[in-house]
Amino acid sequence: MKLVRLSVVSITACVIGLVTLLLVGLNSMGEMQEKQAEIEDLMALNYRIGEFSVASDALLVNRADPIAIENYLGEAGSLKQTLSALAEEHPSARRAIHHIDFLVGTLSVVYSQPARFREGNASQRQADSPLLLPLSSQVIMNQVAGYGIELDIALREVTSQRRAQIARDASWVAAGFAGAAAMFGFLCVGAFALLFRRINGPLRALSRVARRVKAGEHEVRVPVSGADEFADLARTFNQMLDQQNAMVETLSGALATRRALIDSLPAHIALLDGDGKILDVNDQWRHFGTTNDQPDATFGVGSNYLSICRAAEGNCAEEAFEAADGLQAVLAGDRDSFALEYPCHAPDQPRWFRMMASRLAPDLETEGMLGAVVMHVDITGRVLADQELKRQAYQDPLTGLANRLGFTEAFSRRLDQHGWNPQDIIALLDIREMRNINDAHGYDIGDQLLTEMARRLENHLSDDTLIGRISGDQFILLLPGDDASLPEERLDRMIRIFHQPIRLPGLVIEVAARGGYTLLGEEARSAEALLHEVEIALHETRLRDSSEFYRYDREMDRLAQQRIDLTRDLRLALEEDQFELHYQPKVDLKTGDVIGCEALIRWMHPERGMQMPGQFIPVAEQSRLIGPIGDWVLFQACRHLQEWQEAGLDVVRVSVNVSVDQFRMGDFTHKVQEALERHAIDPGSLTLEITESVFSEESETLRQQLNDLHALGVRLSLDDFGTGYSSLLYLQQYPFDEIKIDMGFVRGILDEPLNRNIVSMILGISQVLGADTVAEGVENTAVRDVLLELGCRIGQGYYYSMPLEVEDFCWLLEKQSRLPLTLPSPSQS
């Protein structure tokens, strides 16, 4: 019989037995409830009999009304009826009925006698009767009591017999239920024992075979007997084992073939699991380890590939980290493959490899990626060939420098890496009289001279400099720029390299160079466009027969003419007094009180109107007119100070800007003294603001002039601190009374934490030196509040006031007003 059918039969039999047992239990419960009800009825009957006996005595002692007699007789009839139902099984019930009849009859006789006879008189009563009843009544009562006792005895016999009967019936009911339960238990045990017997044997046999197969005994099979489900399962299991053995044989052959193919490949191949652990490698991988003196014959099997890469050190560590990141992405399923070319040089030869990692197909059983295959291919031959081709295409064969194409490619690569730097310079130079050198000494000497010049440039210029030779005697260079040096300074350093004699075996040649250059500026251009610019500049230099560098400018002619015209107009402006001074207040940041001002020059051009300093000061510096203009500003400011003093105004300090050209003349101290004496001005009311550019020509003469000015009592202010040549050494050597924080730092103090730190640092330096600090460019309350928080006391800017004309500033001094008066409206000063 099939196990399913046997199970159904067993379950059905157990269910039938359970239902039968339930019915028997319900029936037994009903019978027990009936017996309980019978016992309760006997107890009630016993109670009623007791009440009936009591009622009999009461009726005998006391005269009752007819209604009580009628109830008494009704109760007697009811008791007799109840006892009659028990009379067949219990004879005592019939005696109880007989005694009830005697009681009823006796009371009936008593109540049928005349009242007088029943009452009697006191003389007839028995003296010893507790109730003082007549003698006849006592006799009757004794009879009634006897009947009552007999009735109770009879009823107790009935109750005892009935309880015994009920107990016997209950025992039989319990015995029947117990028997039914026992039969149900035997049925269940038998059914489960049969099922266990049918299941245990085949299951144990199947389990034994499975363990032996797991242990490697692939030839063992499960014995098959019967035709039940376990027999079918055993046959199926045996078939699966047969199929597995066939698949193993097929797979073993395929693996052997695959191993032979993989081992024959020239690449180094490793199989990784999902965590990056190396599971297996091919023969080329092992051979590579053997040839590189690896002590482990398996060369990494069992190690974690990711950990090995991330622990790499030395020149190739960066590529190893990149390989680890790429392989991690493949193992994580973020990408299907990864490739990387990297150097792996041996001590005696350069080598390059290409790493390729591909993830394996998903494994349905593991619900994830099984791992990846990593392959390393030696590409040294290809890389060396590419390098040679590139060298021939991009390198000058004589000097080894980049040729025109190589320089263009190097410049483009530099832009990709570092971006466009407006301060960079591209310069093109040629060696003067190179043809004469070749004619005099031969082309071999000329080639040696060019080669030596190339080596000199490489040795003396920084590694960031790009150097190339684009033709004959022309060298092209990209000079990296920074804010700390001017283009001319970098060009001067380079030209000094060219001007040194070239020493060749038995020969010393004096050389000179000329060239043109272009500053990259803000407009991004291609390398070819820049080369075109410097070639035009070099051509201009040749036309002028100049040994200096000429800078390319698309509008050089127009700008040159404009500078000439502007220089002429400036000279005329000095002669015709077209300049005027405006004054921008310096304010106590905490109170708003005006404590000083800065004199700012304006040019009222007769045709172009008001000209701001930025429009003409650069030309004035180039044309050497900045000195005379600066002297005019000095004397004009002192004249205004004298007028304010004579007008009885509270004179504040006036700051005047001083250029390096004024110091360069050597007599600036005498001019300051002359201006003070001519206008009878207190030296302490004049402040000279000196820009950091003066330190570009720092000398003992400059130091002496500054010390002399300080000795006069004039205040010295270091303007635009932090943007030029200043250093702590200069602050220590020169007697500055005031340091001005450049507006570039002040305006960015809210947005850039670095600016805030710089301002705080300048304030700290000023405090150490005992100098005042003035913040330029205060344009709103937020900036003012931050400056006050940092400890700055003095500031100037459009938040307080724009530069004012003389009349407006006089009004401000007269009113002694605090600033700001109104909302500021910034404009260029």
CSV table of N, CA and C in Angstrom, one decimal, residues 290-369:
chain,number,residue,atom,x,y,z
A,290,THR,N,57.8,32.4,-10.1
A,290,THR,CA,59.1,31.7,-10.0
A,290,THR,C,60.2,32.5,-10.5
A,291,THR,N,60.0,33.2,-11.7
A,291,THR,CA,61.1,34.0,-12.3
A,291,THR,C,61.4,35.2,-11.5
A,292,ASN,N,60.4,35.6,-10.6
A,292,ASN,CA,60.6,36.8,-9.8
A,292,ASN,C,60.9,36.5,-8.3
A,293,ASP,N,61.5,35.2,-8.1
A,293,ASP,CA,62.0,34.8,-6.8
A,293,ASP,C,60.9,34.8,-5.8
A,294,GLN,N,59.7,34.4,-6.1
A,294,GLN,CA,58.6,34.3,-5.1
A,294,GLN,C,58.8,32.9,-4.4
A,295,PRO,N,58.8,32.9,-3.1
A,295,PRO,CA,59.0,31.7,-2.3
A,295,PRO,C,57.8,30.7,-2.4
A,296,ASP,N,56.7,31.3,-2.6
A,296,ASP,CA,55.4,30.5,-2.7
A,296,ASP,C,55.3,29.9,-4.1
A,297,ALA,N,55.2,28.6,-4.2
A,297,ALA,CA,55.1,28.0,-5.5
A,297,ALA,C,53.7,28.3,-6.1
A,298,THR,N,52.7,28.5,-5.3
A,298,THR,CA,51.4,28.8,-5.8
A,298,THR,C,51.3,30.3,-6.1
A,299,PHE,N,52.2,31.1,-5.6
A,299,PHE,CA,52.3,32.6,-5.9
A,299,PHE,C,50.9,33.3,-5.7
A,300,GLY,N,50.5,33.3,-4.5
A,300,GLY,CA,49.3,34.2,-4.1
A,300,GLY,C,48.0,33.4,-4.0
A,301,VAL,N,48.0,32.1,-4.3
A,301,VAL,CA,46.7,31.4,-4.1
A,301,VAL,C,46.4,31.4,-2.7
A,302,GLY,N,45.1,31.7,-2.4
A,302,GLY,CA,44.7,31.8,-1.0
A,302,GLY,C,44.8,33.2,-0.4
A,303,SER,N,45.6,34.1,-1.1
A,303,SER,CA,45.7,35.5,-0.6
A,303,SER,C,44.6,36.3,-1.2
A,304,ASN,N,44.4,37.5,-0.6
A,304,ASN,CA,43.4,38.4,-1.1
A,304,ASN,C,44.0,39.4,-2.1
A,305,TYR,N,43.5,39.4,-3.3
A,305,TYR,CA,44.1,40.2,-4.3
A,305,TYR,C,44.0,41.7,-4.0
A,306,LEU,N,42.8,42.1,-3.4
A,306,LEU,CA,42.6,43.5,-3.1
A,306,LEU,C,43.6,44.0,-2.0
A,307,SER,N,43.8,43.1,-1.0
A,307,SER,CA,44.7,43.5,0.1
A,307,SER,C,46.1,43.6,-0.4
A,308,ILE,N,46.5,42.8,-1.4
A,308,ILE,CA,47.9,42.9,-1.9
A,308,ILE,C,48.1,44.2,-2.6
A,309,CYS,N,47.1,44.6,-3.4
A,309,CYS,CA,47.2,45.8,-4.2
A,309,CYS,C,47.2,47.0,-3.3
A,310,ARG,N,46.4,47.0,-2.2
A,310,ARG,CA,46.3,48.2,-1.3
A,310,ARG,C,47.5,48.3,-0.4
A,311,ALA,N,48.3,47.2,-0.3
A,311,ALA,CA,49.5,47.3,0.5
A,311,ALA,C,50.7,47.6,-0.3
A,312,ALA,N,50.5,47.9,-1.6
A,312,ALA,CA,51.7,48.2,-2.5
A,312,ALA,C,52.4,49.4,-2.0
A,313,GLU,N,53.7,49.5,-2.3
A,313,GLU,CA,54.5,50.6,-2.0
A,313,GLU,C,55.4,50.9,-3.1
A,314,GLY,N,56.0,52.1,-3.2
A,314,GLY,CA,57.0,52.4,-4.2
A,314,GLY,C,56.3,53.2,-5.4
A,315,ASN,N,57.0,53.2,-6.5
A,315,ASN,CA,56.6,54.0,-7.7
A,315,ASN,C,55.3,53.6,-8.3
A,316,CYS,N,55.0,52.3,-8.2
A,316,CYS,CA,53.7,51.9,-8.8
A,316,CYS,C,52.6,51.7,-7.9
A,317,ALA,N,52.7,52.3,-6.7
A,317,ALA,CA,51.7,52.2,-5.7
A,317,ALA,C,50.4,52.8,-6.1
A,318,GLU,N,50.4,54.0,-6.8
A,318,GLU,CA,49.2,54.6,-7.3
A,318,GLU,C,48.4,53.8,-8.2
A,319,GLU,N,49.1,53.1,-9.2
A,319,GLU,CA,48.4,52.2,-10.1
A,319,GLU,C,47.9,51.0,-9.4
A,320,ALA,N,48.6,50.5,-8.4
A,320,ALA,CA,48.0,49.4,-7.6
A,320,ALA,C,46.7,49.8,-6.9
A,321,PHE,N,46.7,51.0,-6.3
A,321,PHE,CA,45.5,51.4,-5.7
A,321,PHE,C,44.3,51.6,-6.7
A,322,GLU,N,44.7,52.1,-7.9
A,322,GLU,CA,43.6,52.2,-8.9
A,322,GLU,C,43.1,50.8,-9.3
A,323,ALA,N,44.0,49.9,-9.4
A,323,ALA,CA,43.6,48.5,-9.8
A,323,ALA,C,42.7,47.9,-8.7
A,324,ALA,N,43.0,48.2,-7.4
A,324,ALA,CA,42.2,47.6,-6.4
A,324,ALA,C,40.8,48.3,-6.4
A,325,ASP,N,40.7,49.5,-6.7
A,325,ASP,CA,39.4,50.2,-6.7
A,325,ASP,C,38.6,49.7,-7.9
A,326,GLY,N,39.2,49.5,-9.1
A,326,GLY,CA,38.5,49.0,-10.2
A,326,GLY,C,38.0,47.6,-10.0
A,327,LEU,N,38.9,46.7,-9.5
A,327,LEU,CA,38.5,45.3,-9.2
A,327,LEU,C,37.4,45.3,-8.2
A,328,GLN,N,37.4,46.1,-7.2
A,328,GLN,CA,36.4,46.1,-6.2
A,328,GLN,C,35.0,46.4,-6.8
A,329,ALA,N,35.0,47.4,-7.8
A,329,ALA,CA,33.8,47.7,-8.5
A,329,ALA,C,33.3,46.5,-9.3
A,330,VAL,N,34.2,45.8,-9.9
A,330,VAL,CA,33.8,44.6,-10.6
A,330,VAL,C,33.2,43.5,-9.7
A,331,LEU,N,33.9,43.3,-8.6
A,331,LEU,CA,33.4,42.3,-7.7
A,331,LEU,C,32.0,42.6,-7.1
A,332,ALA,N,31.8,44.0,-6.9
A,332,ALA,CA,30.6,44.4,-6.3
A,332,ALA,C,29.4,44.4,-7.3
A,333,GLY,N,29.7,44.2,-8.6
A,333,GLY,CA,28.7,44.2,-9.6
A,333,GLY,C,28.4,45.6,-10.1
A,334,ASP,N,29.2,46.6,-9.8
A,334,ASP,CA,29.0,48.0,-10.3
A,334,ASP,C,29.4,48.1,-11.7
A,335,ARG,N,30.3,47.3,-12.2
A,335,ARG,CA,30.8,47.4,-13.5
A,335,ARG,C,31.1,45.9,-14.0
A,336,ASP,N,31.0,45.7,-15.3
A,336,ASP,CA,31.2,44.4,-15.8
A,336,ASP,C,32.7,44.0,-16.0
A,337,SER,N,33.5,45.1,-16.3
A,337,SER,CA,34.9,44.8,-16.6
A,337,SER,C,35.7,46.1,-16.2
A,338,PHE,N,37.0,45.9,-16.1
A,338,PHE,CA,37.9,46.9,-15.8
A,338,PHE,C,39.3,46.6,-16.4
A,339,ALA,N,39.9,47.7,-16.9
A,339,ALA,CA,41.2,47.5,-17.6
A,339,ALA,C,42.1,48.6,-17.2
A,340,LEU,N,43.4,48.3,-17.0
A,340,LEU,CA,44.4,49.3,-16.6
A,340,LEU,C,45.8,48.9,-17.2
A,341,GLU,N,46.5,49.9,-17.7
A,341,GLU,CA,47.8,49.6,-18.1
A,341,GLU,C,48.8,50.3,-17.1
A,342,TYR,N,49.8,49.5,-16.7
A,342,TYR,CA,50.6,50.0,-15.6
A,342,TYR,C,52.0,49.5,-15.8
A,343,PRO,N,53.0,50.3,-15.2
A,343,PRO,CA,54.4,49.8,-15.3
A,343,PRO,C,54.7,48.9,-14.2
A,344,CYS,N,55.6,47.9,-14.5
A,344,CYS,CA,56.0,47.0,-13.4
A,344,CYS,C,57.5,46.6,-13.8
A,345,HIS,N,58.3,47.6,-13.6
A,345,HIS,CA,59.7,47.5,-14.1
A,345,HIS,C,60.5,46.6,-13.2
A,346,ALA,N,61.4,45.8,-13.9
A,346,ALA,CA,62.3,45.0,-13.2
A,346,ALA,C,63.6,45.8,-13.0
A,347,PRO,N,64.5,45.3,-12.1
A,347,PRO,CA,65.8,46.1,-11.9
A,347,PRO,C,66.6,46.2,-13.2
A,348,ASP,N,66.5,45.2,-14.1
A,348,ASP,CA,67.4,45.2,-15.3
A,348,ASP,C,66.6,45.6,-16.6
A,349,GLN,N,65.3,45.8,-16.5
A,349,GLN,CA,64.6,46.1,-17.7
A,349,GLN,C,63.2,46.7,-17.4
A,350,PRO,N,62.8,47.6,-18.3
A,350,PRO,CA,61.4,48.2,-18.1
A,350,PRO,C,60.4,47.2,-18.6
A,351,ARG,N,59.2,47.2,-17.9
A,351,ARG,CA,58.1,46.3,-18.3
A,351,ARG,C,56.8,47.0,-18.0
A,352,TRP,N,55.8,46.7,-18.9
A,352,TRP,CA,54.5,47.2,-18.7
A,352,TRP,C,53.5,46.1,-18.9
A,353,PHE,N,52.4,46.2,-18.2
A,353,PHE,CA,51.4,45.1,-18.3
A,353,PHE,C,50.0,45.8,-18.4
A,354,ARG,N,49.1,45.1,-19.0
A,354,ARG,CA,47.7,45.5,-19.1
A,354,ARG,C,46.9,44.5,-18.2
A,355,MET,N,46.2,45.1,-17.2
A,355,MET,CA,45.4,44.3,-16.3
A,355,MET,C,43.9,44.4,-16.9
A,356,MET,N,43.3,43.2,-17.0
A,356,MET,CA,41.9,43.2,-17.4
A,356,MET,C,41.1,42.3,-16.4
A,357,ALA,N,40.1,42.8,-15.8
A,357,ALA,CA,39.2,42.1,-14.8
A,357,ALA,C,37.8,42.0,-15.3
A,358,SER,N,37.3,40.8,-15.4
A,358,SER,CA,35.9,40.6,-15.8
A,358,SER,C,35.1,39.8,-14.8
A,359,ARG,N,33.9,40.2,-14.5
A,359,ARG,CA,33.1,39.5,-13.5
A,359,ARG,C,32.6,38.2,-14.2
A,360,LEU,N,32.4,37.2,-13.3
A,360,LEU,CA,31.8,35.9,-13.8
A,360,LEU,C,30.3,36.0,-13.8
A,361,ALA,N,29.6,35.1,-14.5
A,361,ALA,CA,28.2,35.1,-14.6
A,361,ALA,C,27.6,34.9,-13.3
A,362,PRO,N,26.3,35.3,-13.0
A,362,PRO,CA,25.7,35.1,-11.7
A,362,PRO,C,25.5,33.7,-11.4
A,363,ASP,N,25.7,33.3,-10.2
A,363,ASP,CA,25.5,31.9,-9.7
A,363,ASP,C,24.1,31.9,-9.0
A,364,LEU,N,23.2,31.1,-9.6
A,364,LEU,CA,21.9,31.0,-9.1
A,364,LEU,C,21.8,30.4,-7.7
A,365,GLU,N,22.7,29.5,-7.4
A,365,GLU,CA,22.7,28.9,-6.1
A,365,GLU,C,23.1,29.8,-5.0
A,366,THR,N,24.1,30.6,-5.3
A,366,THR,CA,24.7,31.5,-4.3
A,366,THR,C,24.0,32.9,-4.3
A,367,GLU,N,23.1,33.1,-5.3
A,367,GLU,CA,22.3,34.3,-5.5
A,367,GLU,C,23.2,35.5,-5.5
A,368,GLY,N,24.3,35.5,-6.2
A,368,GLY,CA,25.2,36.6,-6.3
A,368,GLY,C,26.3,36.3,-7.3
A,369,MET,N,27.4,37.2,-7.2
A,369,MET,CA,28.5,37.0,-8.1
A,369,MET,C,29.5,36.0,-7.6
